């Protein structure tokens, strides 16, 4: 029943998500000994216009 | 102020979401005695290509 | 693989959580036809000092 | 590393999100003294058909 | 019904959370015009041993 | 700015969390090419009395 969530910028290909699901689950089971069958993983795509750092949206050009 | 969240595969109809919102809120208020007015509920649709179990995306056919 | 989350004030008894887990899962499966086996549910207790409405913590007395 | 999340109805303009990111980050750093550089913020748009209060979707007209 | 969430290191005082709840809600309503009454806010304290950047827990001393 | 979250049963040691933070971040950067510096990771411990599958809390013995 462990649940892994990954929030990242939108635009990753299905191939990359497939590899991430496999590799992250592998890493989790290798470290914890939990069965892979019980591991869920959800990706959440976030647009650059919905993500900010230091109060600036990633969709906005840096001012310097 | 209780908050219920439901993550499920995308594709449910508005009718099903309407019924879920009603039934889940009813169940919550019946068990806890909290007023329905204070119960919020949010649905999050997840694509099969964004959800994995055992390291395999639900959008991928099972290998066996 | 549907996931239900419930955020509510801390202090509910195990008996109430047990009943909520059962009743919310029942409601979900009744409406959607999804097998109960696939339904996960997580409770998150929130202290009144960590929850605010209208900018006021629930741990603070109302000013009127 | 503080993370602020804002769930709100879909439809806000980029300008409003830009102003929110700036103002919320400013408020956070003003109160806590944390450097703005370390503050992340994510917006999640929620459709009215995915948000319910008192068991009623916001996309549905009030019955009274 | 907007919902603001703040994840930050554990250890902030009630006074600081009270001020944050007020200031963040004020900022949100000022920018959006939404009534403060509808704005919920939840704080989640995260221990330094539960938060990592670049693969290193904040509870661990930097290696350089 | 990618954010990885791991919800799992409470009780993992700091050593295991340290290894998980390192291995999950490594897997993410290996697959995506994103710099490790930008990857945040948060662990959330969940008690068995707060997690249910098929409507049954993990803290409750199976009935069969």
Short mmCIF file of C-alpha atoms in Angstrom, two decimals:
data_model
loop_
_atom_site.label_atom_id
_atom_site.label_comp_id
_atom_site.label_asym_id
_atom_site.label_seq_id
_atom_site.Cartn_x
_atom_site.Cartn_y
_atom_site.Cartn_z
CA UNK A 1 0.00 0.00 0.00
CA UNK A 2 2.79 2.52 -0.20
CA UNK A 3 1.87 5.38 -2.49
CA UNK A 4 4.42 7.36 -4.48
CA UNK A 5 3.42 10.62 -6.11
CA UNK A 6 5.40 12.56 -8.64
CA UNK A 7 4.57 16.14 -9.56
CA UNK A 8 6.54 17.41 -12.50
CA UNK A 9 6.22 19.72 -15.46
CA UNK A 10 3.77 18.57 -18.09
CA UNK A 11 5.17 17.20 -21.33
CA UNK A 12 6.94 14.02 -20.33
CA UNK A 13 6.36 11.21 -22.83
CA UNK A 14 4.58 7.96 -22.00
CA UNK A 15 7.93 6.23 -22.40
CA UNK A 16 9.51 8.39 -19.74
CA UNK A 17 6.58 7.89 -17.37
CA UNK A 18 6.75 4.16 -17.97
CA UNK A 19 10.46 4.13 -17.12
CA UNK A 20 9.90 6.33 -14.07
CA UNK A 21 7.12 4.10 -12.75
CA UNK A 22 9.37 1.08 -13.11
CA UNK A 23 12.54 2.63 -11.71
CA UNK A 24 10.93 4.40 -8.77
CA UNK A 25 9.02 1.28 -7.79
CA UNK A 26 12.20 -0.78 -8.10
CA UNK A 27 14.11 1.66 -5.90
CA UNK A 28 11.35 1.60 -3.30
CA UNK A 29 11.12 -2.16 -3.11
CA UNK A 30 14.91 -2.57 -3.12
CA UNK A 31 15.29 -0.30 -0.10
CA UNK A 32 12.24 -1.35 1.90
CA UNK A 33 11.74 -4.97 0.98
CA UNK A 34 8.06 -4.26 0.34
CA UNK A 35 6.53 -6.24 -2.51
CA UNK A 36 6.25 -4.28 -5.76
CA UNK A 37 2.64 -5.44 -6.08
CA UNK A 38 1.61 -3.21 -3.22
CA UNK A 39 3.24 -0.05 -4.55
CA UNK A 40 1.00 2.53 -6.26
CA UNK A 41 2.35 5.51 -8.14
CA UNK A 42 0.56 8.55 -9.50
CA UNK A 43 1.96 11.23 -11.80
CA UNK A 44 0.60 14.75 -11.71
CA UNK A 45 1.54 17.02 -14.60
CA UNK A 46 1.87 20.67 -13.66
CA UNK A 47 1.93 23.44 -16.24
CA UNK A 48 4.67 26.03 -15.97
CA UNK A 49 1.96 28.63 -15.50
CA UNK A 50 0.83 26.79 -12.37
CA UNK A 51 4.18 26.45 -10.65
CA UNK A 52 6.13 29.24 -9.03
CA UNK A 53 9.40 29.58 -7.18
CA UNK A 54 10.29 32.69 -5.24
CA UNK A 55 6.93 34.14 -6.27
CA UNK A 56 7.64 33.89 -10.00
CA UNK A 57 5.79 31.52 -12.33
CA UNK A 58 8.04 29.20 -14.31
CA UNK A 59 6.14 30.35 -17.41
CA UNK A 60 7.51 33.85 -16.93
CA UNK A 61 10.96 34.74 -18.17
CA UNK A 62 13.50 35.54 -15.47
CA UNK A 63 13.89 39.27 -15.10
CA UNK A 64 17.66 39.28 -15.14
CA UNK B 1 -14.68 21.55 7.36
CA UNK B 2 -13.95 17.90 6.70
CA UNK B 3 -12.51 17.42 3.24
CA UNK B 4 -13.01 14.25 1.22
CA UNK B 5 -10.90 13.64 -1.86
CA UNK B 6 -11.47 11.00 -4.46
CA UNK B 7 -8.82 10.09 -7.02
CA UNK B 8 -10.08 7.76 -9.70
CA UNK B 9 -9.65 6.99 -13.35
CA UNK B 10 -10.84 9.71 -15.67
CA UNK B 11 -14.06 9.11 -17.58
CA UNK B 12 -16.75 9.02 -14.93
CA UNK B 13 -19.90 10.84 -15.98
CA UNK B 14 -21.25 13.93 -14.22
CA UNK B 15 -24.15 11.77 -13.08
CA UNK B 16 -21.81 9.35 -11.34
CA UNK B 17 -19.84 12.17 -9.73
CA UNK B 18 -23.08 13.75 -8.57
CA UNK B 19 -24.19 10.48 -6.98
CA UNK B 20 -20.76 9.93 -5.42
CA UNK B 21 -20.70 13.41 -3.93
CA UNK B 22 -24.11 12.83 -2.41
CA UNK B 23 -23.52 9.29 -1.14
CA UNK B 24 -20.04 9.88 0.26
CA UNK B 25 -21.20 13.02 2.06
CA UNK B 26 -24.22 11.16 3.41
CA UNK B 27 -22.01 8.33 4.68
CA UNK B 28 -19.66 10.78 6.33
CA UNK B 29 -22.37 12.73 8.11
CA UNK B 30 -24.21 9.57 9.14
CA UNK B 31 -21.14 8.15 10.85
CA UNK B 32 -19.71 11.33 12.36
CA UNK B 33 -22.76 13.47 13.04
CA UNK B 34 -21.04 16.40 11.34
CA UNK B 35 -23.35 18.70 9.39
CA UNK B 36 -23.33 18.03 5.64
CA UNK B 37 -22.93 21.78 5.07
CA UNK B 38 -19.38 21.64 6.33
CA UNK B 39 -18.27 18.72 4.14
CA UNK B 40 -16.22 19.54 1.03
CA UNK B 41 -15.41 16.98 -1.61
CA UNK B 42 -13.02 17.15 -4.53
CA UNK B 43 -12.67 14.68 -7.40
CA UNK B 44 -9.36 14.25 -9.18
CA UNK B 45 -9.40 12.39 -12.47
CA UNK B 46 -6.27 10.40 -13.18
CA UNK B 47 -5.43 9.08 -16.64
CA UNK B 48 -4.41 5.43 -16.93
CA UNK B 49 -1.08 6.64 -18.27
CA UNK B 50 -0.50 8.48 -14.98
CA UNK B 51 -1.27 5.65 -12.59
CA UNK B 52 0.89 2.62 -11.97
CA UNK B 53 0.74 -0.44 -9.77
CA UNK B 54 3.74 -2.69 -9.24
CA UNK B 55 5.71 -0.37 -11.52
CA UNK B 56 3.39 -0.87 -14.50
CA UNK B 57 1.16 1.88 -15.91
CA UNK B 58 -2.52 0.98 -16.11
CA UNK B 59 -2.40 2.15 -19.73
CA UNK B 60 -0.02 -0.69 -20.56
CA UNK B 61 -1.37 -4.16 -21.25
CA UNK B 62 -0.44 -6.80 -18.68
CA UNK B 63 2.47 -8.85 -19.95
CA UNK B 64 0.95 -12.21 -19.06
CA UNK C 1 -7.10 1.63 -7.39
CA UNK C 2 -9.43 4.48 -6.46
CA UNK C 3 -8.07 6.41 -3.49
CA UNK C 4 -10.28 8.17 -0.99
CA UNK C 5 -8.77 10.66 1.44
CA UNK C 6 -10.45 12.15 4.45
CA UNK C 7 -9.02 15.14 6.26
CA UNK C 8 -10.82 15.90 9.49
CA UNK C 9 -10.17 17.24 12.96
CA UNK C 10 -8.02 14.99 15.11
CA UNK C 11 -9.72 13.08 17.90
CA UNK C 12 -12.00 10.61 16.13
CA UNK C 13 -11.96 7.18 17.76
CA UNK C 14 -10.74 4.03 16.03
CA UNK C 15 -14.36 2.86 16.04
CA UNK C 16 -15.47 5.90 14.10
CA UNK C 17 -12.62 5.56 11.61
CA UNK C 18 -13.44 1.89 11.19
CA UNK C 19 -17.08 2.73 10.45
CA UNK C 20 -16.09 5.55 8.09
CA UNK C 21 -13.70 3.32 6.16
CA UNK C 22 -16.44 0.75 5.74
CA UNK C 23 -19.27 3.13 4.89
CA UNK C 24 -17.30 5.34 2.50
CA UNK C 25 -15.94 2.30 0.66
CA UNK C 26 -19.43 0.83 0.48
CA UNK C 27 -20.82 4.05 -0.93
CA UNK C 28 -18.06 4.25 -3.51
CA UNK C 29 -18.49 0.69 -4.72
CA UNK C 30 -22.28 0.96 -4.73
CA UNK C 31 -22.22 3.99 -7.01
CA UNK C 32 -19.34 3.01 -9.29
CA UNK C 33 -19.49 -0.76 -9.40
CA UNK C 34 -15.75 -0.89 -8.67
CA UNK C 35 -14.65 -3.81 -6.51
CA UNK C 36 -14.13 -2.88 -2.86
CA UNK C 37 -10.78 -4.70 -2.94
CA UNK C 38 -9.31 -1.98 -5.13
CA UNK C 39 -10.41 0.93 -2.94
CA UNK C 40 -7.78 2.52 -0.67
CA UNK C 41 -8.65 5.07 1.98
CA UNK C 42 -6.39 7.27 4.07
CA UNK C 43 -7.37 9.42 7.04
CA UNK C 44 -5.42 12.56 7.87
CA UNK C 45 -6.01 14.09 11.28
CA UNK C 46 -5.68 17.85 11.37
CA UNK C 47 -5.31 19.80 14.61
CA UNK C 48 -7.56 22.80 15.12
CA UNK C 49 -4.42 24.91 15.30
CA UNK C 50 -3.57 23.82 11.75
CA UNK C 51 -6.88 24.55 10.09
CA UNK C 52 -8.28 27.96 9.34
CA UNK C 53 -11.39 29.35 7.73
CA UNK C 54 -11.69 32.98 6.72
CA UNK C 55 -8.17 33.50 8.00
CA UNK C 56 -8.99 32.38 11.56
CA UNK C 57 -7.63 29.18 13.12
CA UNK C 58 -10.29 26.83 14.46
CA UNK C 59 -8.29 26.75 17.69
CA UNK C 60 -9.02 30.45 18.23
CA UNK C 61 -12.30 31.55 19.75
CA UNK C 62 -14.60 33.46 17.42
CA UNK C 63 -14.33 37.17 18.10
CA UNK C 64 -18.06 37.80 18.22
CA UNK D 1 11.51 24.49 0.96
CA UNK D 2 8.09 25.58 2.13
CA UNK D 3 5.42 24.55 -0.32
CA UNK D 4 2.19 26.46 -0.80
CA UNK D 5 -0.66 24.90 -2.74
CA UNK D 6 -3.77 26.63 -3.95
CA UNK D 7 -6.79 24.73 -5.18
CA UNK D 8 -9.40 26.94 -6.76
CA UNK D 9 -11.97 26.94 -9.50
CA UNK D 10 -10.55 26.74 -12.99
CA UNK D 11 -10.64 29.87 -15.12
CA UNK D 12 -8.30 32.28 -13.38
CA UNK D 13 -6.15 34.22 -15.81
CA UNK D 14 -2.36 33.98 -15.95
CA UNK D 15 -2.28 37.55 -14.65
CA UNK D 16 -4.23 36.59 -11.56
CA UNK D 17 -2.06 33.54 -10.94
CA UNK D 18 1.05 35.67 -11.38
CA UNK D 19 -0.24 38.16 -8.81
CA UNK D 20 -1.28 35.37 -6.42
CA UNK D 21 2.12 33.69 -6.64
CA UNK D 22 3.79 36.98 -5.83
CA UNK D 23 1.46 38.08 -3.07
CA UNK D 24 1.21 34.72 -1.31
CA UNK D 25 4.98 34.28 -1.38
CA UNK D 26 5.43 37.82 -0.08
CA UNK D 27 3.00 37.17 2.76
CA UNK D 28 4.74 33.94 3.66
CA UNK D 29 8.21 35.43 3.73
CA UNK D 30 7.04 38.54 5.60
CA UNK D 31 5.55 36.45 8.41
CA UNK D 32 8.17 33.70 8.65
CA UNK D 33 11.38 35.42 7.61
CA UNK D 34 12.09 32.53 5.22
CA UNK D 35 13.84 33.53 2.01
CA UNK D 36 11.47 33.84 -0.96
CA UNK D 37 13.89 31.75 -3.02
CA UNK D 38 12.99 28.65 -1.05
CA UNK D 39 9.21 29.03 -1.42
CA UNK D 40 7.47 26.86 -4.02
CA UNK D 41 3.86 27.34 -5.00
CA UNK D 42 1.57 25.15 -7.08
CA UNK D 43 -1.89 26.00 -8.40
CA UNK D 44 -4.44 23.28 -9.00
CA UNK D 45 -7.48 24.21 -11.05
CA UNK D 46 -10.65 22.36 -10.09
CA UNK D 47 -13.70 22.24 -12.32
CA UNK D 48 -17.06 23.03 -10.74
CA UNK D 49 -18.15 19.54 -11.69
CA UNK D 50 -15.35 18.15 -9.50
CA UNK D 51 -16.02 20.13 -6.36
CA UNK D 52 -18.92 19.61 -3.99
CA UNK D 53 -20.13 21.18 -0.77
CA UNK D 54 -22.80 19.55 1.34
CA UNK D 55 -22.97 16.75 -1.20
CA UNK D 56 -23.86 19.04 -4.10
CA UNK D 57 -21.55 19.75 -7.03
CA UNK D 58 -20.85 23.43 -7.65
CA UNK D 59 -21.80 22.79 -11.28
CA UNK D 60 -25.36 22.01 -10.21
CA UNK D 61 -27.83 24.80 -9.59
CA UNK D 62 -28.94 25.18 -5.98
CA UNK D 63 -32.34 23.60 -5.52
CA UNK D 64 -33.87 26.52 -3.68
CA UNK E 1 -14.17 27.14 -1.40
CA UNK E 2 -10.58 27.86 -2.36
CA UNK E 3 -8.19 25.75 -0.33
CA UNK E 4 -4.69 26.88 0.57
CA UNK E 5 -2.20 24.37 1.94
CA UNK E 6 1.13 25.16 3.51
CA UNK E 7 3.75 22.51 4.11
CA UNK E 8 6.67 23.72 6.17
CA UNK E 9 9.14 22.53 8.74
CA UNK E 10 7.61 21.64 12.08
CA UNK E 11 8.20 24.01 14.96
CA UNK E 12 6.36 27.19 13.98
CA UNK E 13 4.52 28.74 16.91
CA UNK E 14 0.74 29.12 17.06
CA UNK E 15 1.31 32.87 16.78
CA UNK E 16 3.14 32.45 13.52
CA UNK E 17 0.49 30.10 12.14
CA UNK E 18 -2.21 32.55 13.20
CA UNK E 19 -0.46 35.37 11.36
CA UNK E 20 0.15 33.20 8.30
CA UNK E 21 -3.50 32.12 8.14
CA UNK E 22 -4.56 35.75 8.28
CA UNK E 23 -2.00 37.15 5.85
CA UNK E 24 -2.30 34.39 3.25
CA UNK E 25 -6.07 34.61 3.30
CA UNK E 26 -5.89 38.40 3.01
CA UNK E 27 -3.53 38.13 0.05
CA UNK E 28 -5.79 35.61 -1.66
CA UNK E 29 -8.95 37.65 -1.24
CA UNK E 30 -7.22 40.88 -2.22
CA UNK E 31 -6.05 39.42 -5.52
CA UNK E 32 -9.09 37.33 -6.43
CA UNK E 33 -11.98 39.22 -4.89
CA UNK E 34 -13.24 35.98 -3.36
CA UNK E 35 -14.85 36.34 0.05
CA UNK E 36 -12.54 35.43 2.93
CA UNK E 37 -15.35 33.31 4.41
CA UNK E 38 -14.94 30.76 1.65
CA UNK E 39 -11.16 30.36 2.02
CA UNK E 40 -9.88 27.30 3.90
CA UNK E 41 -6.28 26.87 4.89
CA UNK E 42 -4.45 23.84 6.25
CA UNK E 43 -0.93 23.69 7.66
CA UNK E 44 1.10 20.50 7.46
CA UNK E 45 4.20 20.30 9.60
CA UNK E 46 7.01 18.26 8.10
CA UNK E 47 9.97 17.02 10.15
CA UNK E 48 13.44 17.61 8.75
CA UNK E 49 13.89 13.86 8.69
CA UNK E 50 10.93 13.62 6.29
CA UNK E 51 12.00 16.24 3.77
CA UNK E 52 14.84 15.88 1.30
CA UNK E 53 16.37 18.01 -1.41
CA UNK E 54 18.79 16.59 -3.95
CA UNK E 55 18.40 13.22 -2.26
CA UNK E 56 19.60 14.46 1.13
CA UNK E 57 17.37 14.73 4.20
CA UNK E 58 17.30 18.18 5.79
CA UNK E 59 18.04 16.42 9.10
CA UNK E 60 21.43 15.35 7.76
CA UNK E 61 24.36 17.74 7.85
CA UNK E 62 25.62 18.89 4.46
CA UNK E 63 28.68 16.90 3.48
CA UNK E 64 30.77 19.87 2.46
CA UNK F 1 11.27 21.54 -8.99
CA UNK F 2 9.91 18.03 -9.34
CA UNK F 3 8.32 16.87 -6.11
CA UNK F 4 8.21 13.25 -5.02
CA UNK F 5 5.95 12.20 -2.17
CA UNK F 6 5.98 8.89 -0.40
CA UNK F 7 3.16 7.79 1.87
CA UNK F 8 3.95 4.63 3.78
CA UNK F 9 3.29 3.00 7.11
CA UNK F 10 4.89 4.74 10.06
CA UNK F 11 7.90 3.12 11.66
CA UNK F 12 10.61 3.29 9.01
CA UNK F 13 14.00 4.18 10.45
CA UNK F 14 15.90 7.34 9.55
CA UNK F 15 18.41 5.09 7.78
CA UNK F 16 15.74 3.67 5.54
CA UNK F 17 14.32 7.12 4.77
CA UNK F 18 17.82 8.37 4.02
CA UNK F 19 18.37 5.51 1.59
CA UNK F 20 14.94 6.01 0.01
CA UNK F 21 15.51 9.73 -0.49
CA UNK F 22 18.82 9.00 -2.19
CA UNK F 23 17.65 6.09 -4.34
CA UNK F 24 14.36 7.63 -5.46
CA UNK F 25 16.08 10.89 -6.37
CA UNK F 26 18.76 8.97 -8.25
CA UNK F 27 16.15 7.02 -10.18
CA UNK F 28 14.29 10.19 -11.04
CA UNK F 29 17.33 12.05 -12.29
CA UNK F 30 18.64 9.01 -14.18
CA UNK F 31 15.39 8.67 -16.14
CA UNK F 32 14.58 12.34 -16.69
CA UNK F 33 17.96 14.01 -16.85
CA UNK F 34 16.73 16.63 -14.37
CA UNK F 35 19.36 17.88 -11.93
CA UNK F 36 19.15 16.23 -8.50
CA UNK F 37 19.38 19.68 -6.92
CA UNK F 38 15.89 20.52 -8.10
CA UNK F 39 14.23 17.37 -6.76
CA UNK F 40 12.28 17.65 -3.50
CA UNK F 41 10.97 14.64 -1.63
CA UNK F 42 8.57 14.43 1.29
CA UNK F 43 7.73 11.38 3.39
CA UNK F 44 4.36 11.06 5.06
CA UNK F 45 4.01 8.39 7.72
CA UNK F 46 0.56 6.87 7.96
CA UNK F 47 -0.58 4.81 10.94
CA UNK F 48 -2.21 1.46 10.25
CA UNK F 49 -5.31 2.80 11.95
CA UNK F 50 -5.50 5.54 9.31
CA UNK F 51 -5.16 3.38 6.21
CA UNK F 52 -7.80 1.05 4.85
CA UNK F 53 -8.12 -1.27 1.91
CA UNK F 54 -11.44 -2.76 0.87
CA UNK F 55 -13.04 -0.85 3.72
CA UNK F 56 -10.92 -2.50 6.41
CA UNK F 57 -8.27 -0.67 8.45
CA UNK F 58 -4.81 -2.21 8.31
CA UNK F 59 -4.82 -2.07 12.12
CA UNK F 60 -7.68 -4.58 12.20
CA UNK F 61 -7.00 -8.28 11.90
CA UNK F 62 -8.30 -9.90 8.72
CA UNK F 63 -11.56 -11.69 9.43
CA UNK F 64 -10.60 -14.90 7.71
#
